[in-house]
Tab-separated table of C-alpha atoms and ligand atoms in Angstrom:
chain	number	residue	atom	x	y	z
R	1	MET	CA	-10.754	-19.653	-36.023
R	2	LYS	CA	-11.094	-16.495	-33.920
R	3	THR	CA	-8.301	-13.951	-33.806
R	4	ILE	CA	-6.879	-12.196	-30.749
R	5	VAL	CA	-4.402	-9.398	-30.153
R	6	ILE	CA	-2.542	-9.336	-26.828
R	7	LEU	CA	-1.486	-6.092	-25.129
R	8	ILE	CA	1.424	-6.101	-22.672
R	9	SER	CA	3.588	-3.589	-20.835
R	10	GLY	CA	6.313	-5.721	-19.286
R	11	ARG	CA	7.290	-9.257	-18.379
R	12	GLY	CA	4.488	-10.878	-20.347
R	13	SER	CA	4.223	-14.100	-18.355
R	14	ASN	CA	0.446	-14.227	-18.872
R	15	MET	CA	0.949	-13.714	-22.604
R	16	GLN	CA	3.477	-16.561	-22.510
R	17	ALA	CA	1.018	-18.848	-20.698
R	18	ILE	CA	-1.590	-18.045	-23.354
R	19	VAL	CA	0.841	-18.807	-26.187
R	20	GLU	CA	1.987	-22.042	-24.544
R	21	ALA	CA	-1.569	-23.255	-24.037
R	22	GLN	CA	-1.775	-23.684	-27.828
R	23	LEU	CA	-5.378	-22.579	-27.931
R	24	PRO	CA	-7.479	-22.870	-31.069
R	25	LEU	CA	-7.045	-19.118	-31.628
R	26	LYS	CA	-4.913	-17.078	-33.983
R	27	ILE	CA	-2.662	-14.708	-32.015
R	28	ALA	CA	-2.363	-11.985	-34.656
R	29	ALA	CA	-0.033	-9.692	-32.709
R	30	VAL	CA	1.452	-8.726	-29.367
R	31	ILE	CA	1.445	-4.956	-28.848
R	32	SER	CA	3.296	-3.089	-26.112
R	33	ASN	CA	3.212	0.520	-24.979
R	34	LYS	CA	6.791	0.074	-23.774
R	35	PRO	CA	9.611	-0.493	-26.277
R	36	ASP	CA	11.632	-2.422	-23.676
R	37	ALA	CA	8.855	-4.790	-22.522
R	38	GLU	CA	10.553	-8.139	-21.930
R	39	GLY	CA	7.606	-10.037	-23.345
R	40	LEU	CA	8.240	-8.695	-26.842
R	41	ALA	CA	11.350	-10.832	-27.338
R	42	TYR	CA	9.424	-13.975	-26.378
R	43	ALA	CA	6.643	-13.182	-28.862
R	44	GLN	CA	9.159	-12.483	-31.638
R	45	ALA	CA	10.959	-15.738	-30.907
R	46	LYS	CA	7.626	-17.506	-31.350
R	47	GLY	CA	7.123	-15.844	-34.730
R	48	ILE	CA	4.257	-13.665	-33.544
R	49	ALA	CA	3.998	-10.160	-35.041
R	50	THR	CA	4.854	-7.453	-32.521
R	51	ALA	CA	4.296	-3.712	-32.445
R	52	VAL	CA	5.176	-0.916	-30.064
R	53	ILE	CA	2.965	2.116	-29.596
R	54	ASP	CA	4.954	4.178	-27.143
R	55	HIS	CA	2.619	6.234	-24.956
R	56	ARG	CA	5.273	8.844	-24.091
R	57	PRO	CA	5.250	11.015	-27.254
R	58	HIS	CA	1.456	11.369	-27.035
R	59	THR	CA	0.348	14.490	-25.238
R	60	THR	CA	-3.099	13.159	-24.372
R	61	ARG	CA	-4.518	9.822	-23.330
R	62	GLU	CA	-7.041	10.160	-26.185
R	63	ALA	CA	-4.313	10.542	-28.830
R	64	PHE	CA	-2.473	7.465	-27.562
R	65	ASP	CA	-5.630	5.373	-27.415
R	66	GLN	CA	-6.603	6.410	-30.950
R	67	GLU	CA	-3.248	5.288	-32.323
R	68	LEU	CA	-3.400	2.075	-30.337
R	69	MET	CA	-6.874	1.414	-31.759
R	70	ARG	CA	-5.612	1.923	-35.312
R	71	CYS	CA	-2.785	-0.519	-34.690
R	72	ILE	CA	-5.089	-3.128	-33.127
R	73	ASP	CA	-7.819	-2.780	-35.751
R	74	ALA	CA	-5.343	-3.468	-38.558
R	75	TYR	CA	-5.361	-7.058	-37.234
R	76	ALA	CA	-9.188	-7.166	-37.035
R	77	PRO	CA	-9.232	-9.171	-33.795
R	78	ASP	CA	-12.326	-10.785	-32.348
R	79	LEU	CA	-10.939	-10.115	-28.871
R	80	VAL	CA	-8.348	-7.766	-27.381
R	81	VAL	CA	-6.535	-9.396	-24.475
R	82	LEU	CA	-4.996	-7.161	-21.799
R	83	ALA	CA	-2.169	-9.102	-20.166
R	84	GLY	CA	-0.358	-6.826	-17.754
R	85	PHE	CA	-1.118	-3.767	-19.886
R	86	MET	CA	-0.493	-0.995	-17.391
R	87	ARG	CA	-2.466	1.854	-18.908
R	88	ILE	CA	-5.812	3.312	-17.966
R	89	LEU	CA	-7.888	3.245	-21.135
R	90	THR	CA	-10.280	5.970	-22.255
R	91	GLU	CA	-13.999	5.374	-22.380
R	92	ASP	CA	-13.891	5.727	-26.199
R	93	PHE	CA	-11.366	2.922	-26.402
R	94	VAL	CA	-13.287	0.631	-24.072
R	95	LEU	CA	-16.599	1.249	-25.825
R	96	HIS	CA	-14.994	0.683	-29.237
R	97	TYR	CA	-14.155	-2.868	-28.047
R	98	SER	CA	-17.345	-3.385	-26.088
R	99	GLU	CA	-17.605	-7.090	-25.087
R	100	ARG	CA	-14.377	-7.695	-27.065
R	101	LEU	CA	-11.919	-6.544	-24.402
R	102	ILE	CA	-10.776	-8.843	-21.604
R	103	ASN	CA	-8.392	-8.344	-18.677
R	104	ILE	CA	-6.738	-10.232	-15.851
R	105	HIS	CA	-6.545	-8.570	-12.466
R	106	PRO	CA	-4.535	-9.912	-9.505
R	107	SER	CA	-7.308	-9.900	-6.905
R	108	LEU	CA	-10.718	-11.413	-6.326
R	109	LEU	CA	-12.744	-8.542	-7.780
R	110	PRO	CA	-14.653	-6.555	-6.692
R	111	ALA	CA	-12.100	-6.580	-3.849
R	112	PHE	CA	-8.920	-4.577	-4.429
R	113	PRO	CA	-9.310	-2.904	-7.809
R	114	GLY	CA	-6.307	-0.763	-8.780
R	115	LEU	CA	-2.626	-1.190	-8.001
R	116	ALA	CA	-0.634	-2.915	-5.238
R	117	THR	CA	-3.317	-5.563	-4.751
R	118	HIS	CA	-1.078	-8.031	-2.894
R	119	ARG	CA	0.190	-5.461	-0.404
R	120	ARG	CA	-3.360	-4.250	0.212
R	121	ALA	CA	-4.631	-7.818	0.657
R	122	LEU	CA	-1.923	-8.462	3.264
R	123	GLU	CA	-2.680	-5.186	5.035
R	124	ALA	CA	-6.393	-6.011	5.110
R	125	GLY	CA	-5.624	-9.402	6.649
R	126	VAL	CA	-7.763	-11.318	4.164
R	127	LYS	CA	-7.393	-15.083	4.396
R	128	ILE	CA	-8.200	-15.725	0.748
R	129	HIS	CA	-6.840	-13.799	-2.215
R	130	GLY	CA	-6.697	-14.563	-5.926
R	131	CYS	CA	-7.206	-13.347	-9.455
R	132	THR	CA	-10.011	-12.535	-11.857
R	133	VAL	CA	-10.488	-12.616	-15.624
R	134	HIS	CA	-13.184	-10.143	-16.626
R	135	PHE	CA	-14.575	-8.275	-19.599
R	136	VAL	CA	-13.631	-4.612	-19.451
R	137	THR	CA	-16.050	-1.732	-18.905
R	138	PRO	CA	-15.148	1.957	-18.643
R	139	VAL	CA	-14.850	1.568	-14.856
R	140	VAL	CA	-11.286	0.481	-14.011
R	141	ASP	CA	-10.968	-3.179	-12.930
R	142	HIS	CA	-14.673	-3.759	-13.238
R	143	GLY	CA	-16.859	-5.763	-15.593
R	144	PRO	CA	-18.500	-9.136	-16.176
R	145	ILE	CA	-16.427	-11.837	-14.463
R	146	VAL	CA	-15.451	-14.852	-16.586
R	147	VAL	CA	-13.457	-16.895	-14.072
R	148	GLN	CA	-11.656	-16.491	-10.760
R	149	ALA	CA	-9.140	-18.526	-8.806
R	150	ALA	CA	-8.558	-18.292	-5.078
R	151	VAL	CA	-5.395	-18.909	-3.098
R	152	PRO	CA	-4.922	-19.064	0.677
R	153	VAL	CA	-3.033	-16.244	2.356
R	154	GLN	CA	-0.434	-17.720	4.689
R	155	ARG	CA	0.683	-16.166	7.925
R	156	ASP	CA	4.266	-15.655	6.800
R	157	ASP	CA	3.409	-14.393	3.308
R	158	THR	CA	5.283	-11.458	1.836
R	159	VAL	CA	4.053	-9.417	-1.118
R	160	GLN	CA	6.405	-11.502	-3.278
R	161	SER	CA	5.333	-14.924	-2.013
R	162	LEU	CA	1.652	-14.041	-2.303
R	163	ALA	CA	2.120	-12.531	-5.779
R	164	ALA	CA	3.896	-15.701	-6.940
R	165	ARG	CA	1.062	-17.914	-5.649
R	166	VAL	CA	-1.533	-15.755	-7.390
R	167	LEU	CA	0.490	-15.592	-10.627
R	168	GLN	CA	0.514	-19.397	-10.867
R	169	GLN	CA	-3.267	-19.273	-10.869
R	170	GLU	CA	-3.339	-16.403	-13.382
R	171	HIS	CA	-1.443	-18.668	-15.761
R	172	GLN	CA	-4.202	-21.279	-15.371
R	173	ILE	CA	-7.330	-19.178	-15.594
R	174	TYR	CA	-6.406	-16.806	-18.436
R	175	PRO	CA	-5.812	-19.616	-20.959
R	176	GLN	CA	-8.957	-21.300	-19.611
R	177	ALA	CA	-11.064	-18.182	-20.207
R	178	LEU	CA	-9.639	-17.798	-23.709
R	179	ARG	CA	-10.315	-21.441	-24.496
R	180	TRP	CA	-13.974	-20.854	-23.635
R	181	PHE	CA	-13.902	-17.767	-25.856
R	182	ALA	CA	-12.306	-19.751	-28.695
R	183	GLU	CA	-15.031	-22.366	-28.326
R	184	ASP	CA	-17.660	-19.612	-28.448
R	185	ARG	CA	-18.973	-20.540	-25.023
R	186	LEU	CA	-19.008	-17.131	-23.336
R	187	ARG	CA	-22.214	-15.116	-23.231
R	188	ILE	CA	-22.648	-11.821	-21.403
R	189	GLN	CA	-26.176	-11.483	-20.086
R	190	GLN	CA	-27.279	-8.691	-17.752
R	191	GLY	CA	-23.726	-7.893	-16.786
R	192	GLN	CA	-22.814	-11.478	-15.963
R	193	VAL	CA	-20.922	-14.087	-17.937
R	194	ASN	CA	-22.485	-17.451	-18.604
R	195	VAL	CA	-20.243	-20.272	-19.756
R	196	ARG	CA	-22.174	-22.644	-21.986
R	197	ASP	CA	-21.757	-26.378	-21.221
R	198	ALA	CA	-19.472	-25.563	-18.345
R	199	ALA	CA	-18.411	-29.122	-17.491
R	200	THR	CA	-14.841	-27.892	-17.195
R	201	LEU	CA	-15.875	-25.250	-14.664
R	202	ASP	CA	-15.552	-27.767	-11.846
R	203	THR	CA	-11.872	-28.318	-12.373
R	204	ALA	CA	-11.131	-24.706	-13.246
R	205	LEU	CA	-12.712	-23.428	-10.085
R	206	ARG	CA	-11.530	-26.042	-7.623
R	207	SER	CA	-9.555	-24.379	-4.889
R	208	PRO	CA	-5.866	-25.103	-5.359
R	209	TRP	CA	-5.481	-26.388	-1.807
R	210	GLU	CA	-8.326	-28.867	-2.206
R	211	LYS	CA	-7.300	-32.434	-2.948
R	212	SER	CA	-8.701	-33.662	-6.257
P	1	GRF	C1	-0.169	-9.729	-13.569
P	1	GRF	O1	-0.175	-9.963	-12.193
P	1	GRF	C2	-1.496	-9.202	-14.027
P	1	GRF	O2	-2.568	-9.733	-13.323
P	1	GRF	C3	-1.359	-7.741	-13.710
P	1	GRF	O3	-0.032	-7.416	-14.033
P	1	GRF	C4	0.776	-8.581	-13.926
P	1	GRF	C5	1.409	-8.783	-15.274
P	1	GRF	O4	2.316	-9.840	-15.286
P	1	GRF	N1	-2.362	-6.981	-14.417
P	1	GRF	P1	2.846	-10.430	-16.664
P	1	GRF	O5	3.370	-9.239	-17.477
P	1	GRF	O6	1.732	-11.132	-17.342
P	1	GRF	O7	3.966	-11.339	-16.278
């Protein structure tokens, strides 16, 4: 069975969705850069090892990333899963985990990389918004896309209502992407992800407002 380590900074609802999906994966540890991340208590209650590498005492981004790498590598994961990990990672870190580092971003990339995606989507007046699971490259919020889910933007949406609709989909597609990883079905070829035997793609990618 493949092993993953999950990195969080806060609430950890994506981490929770991954744990609850009971995937054929060993979750070796949940690591946070924030000692007070709410998600840590959930992981501990589930008997998952947790660690905190606080970024604040580190004077450089490089020093923090090096320590984080040491902590992660002690668990020898096949994949490092960023789940609301709110740190920009150095190129050294990203290249160290080349094709073994995956992220979820709350927009339909390549639209709206960076922060405040829901506010920016509302300001842009887009009619469709969503979320993306992608492998990580040194360019922030960029990299081979594994799966996306779209949601409609409604006329009376607020940042909160739109974020909640997107988050529901995040909790579907992240476990889905990791299930494919667990089943060894993901291949990165020329910067794109192919999912082998993707019969389940149909259901994963069906728009949520479509009747099944
Ligand atoms: C999610 O919206 C994720 O896409 C973004 O940060 C948020 C984290 O939420 N990167 P949670 O900690 O998983 O609840």
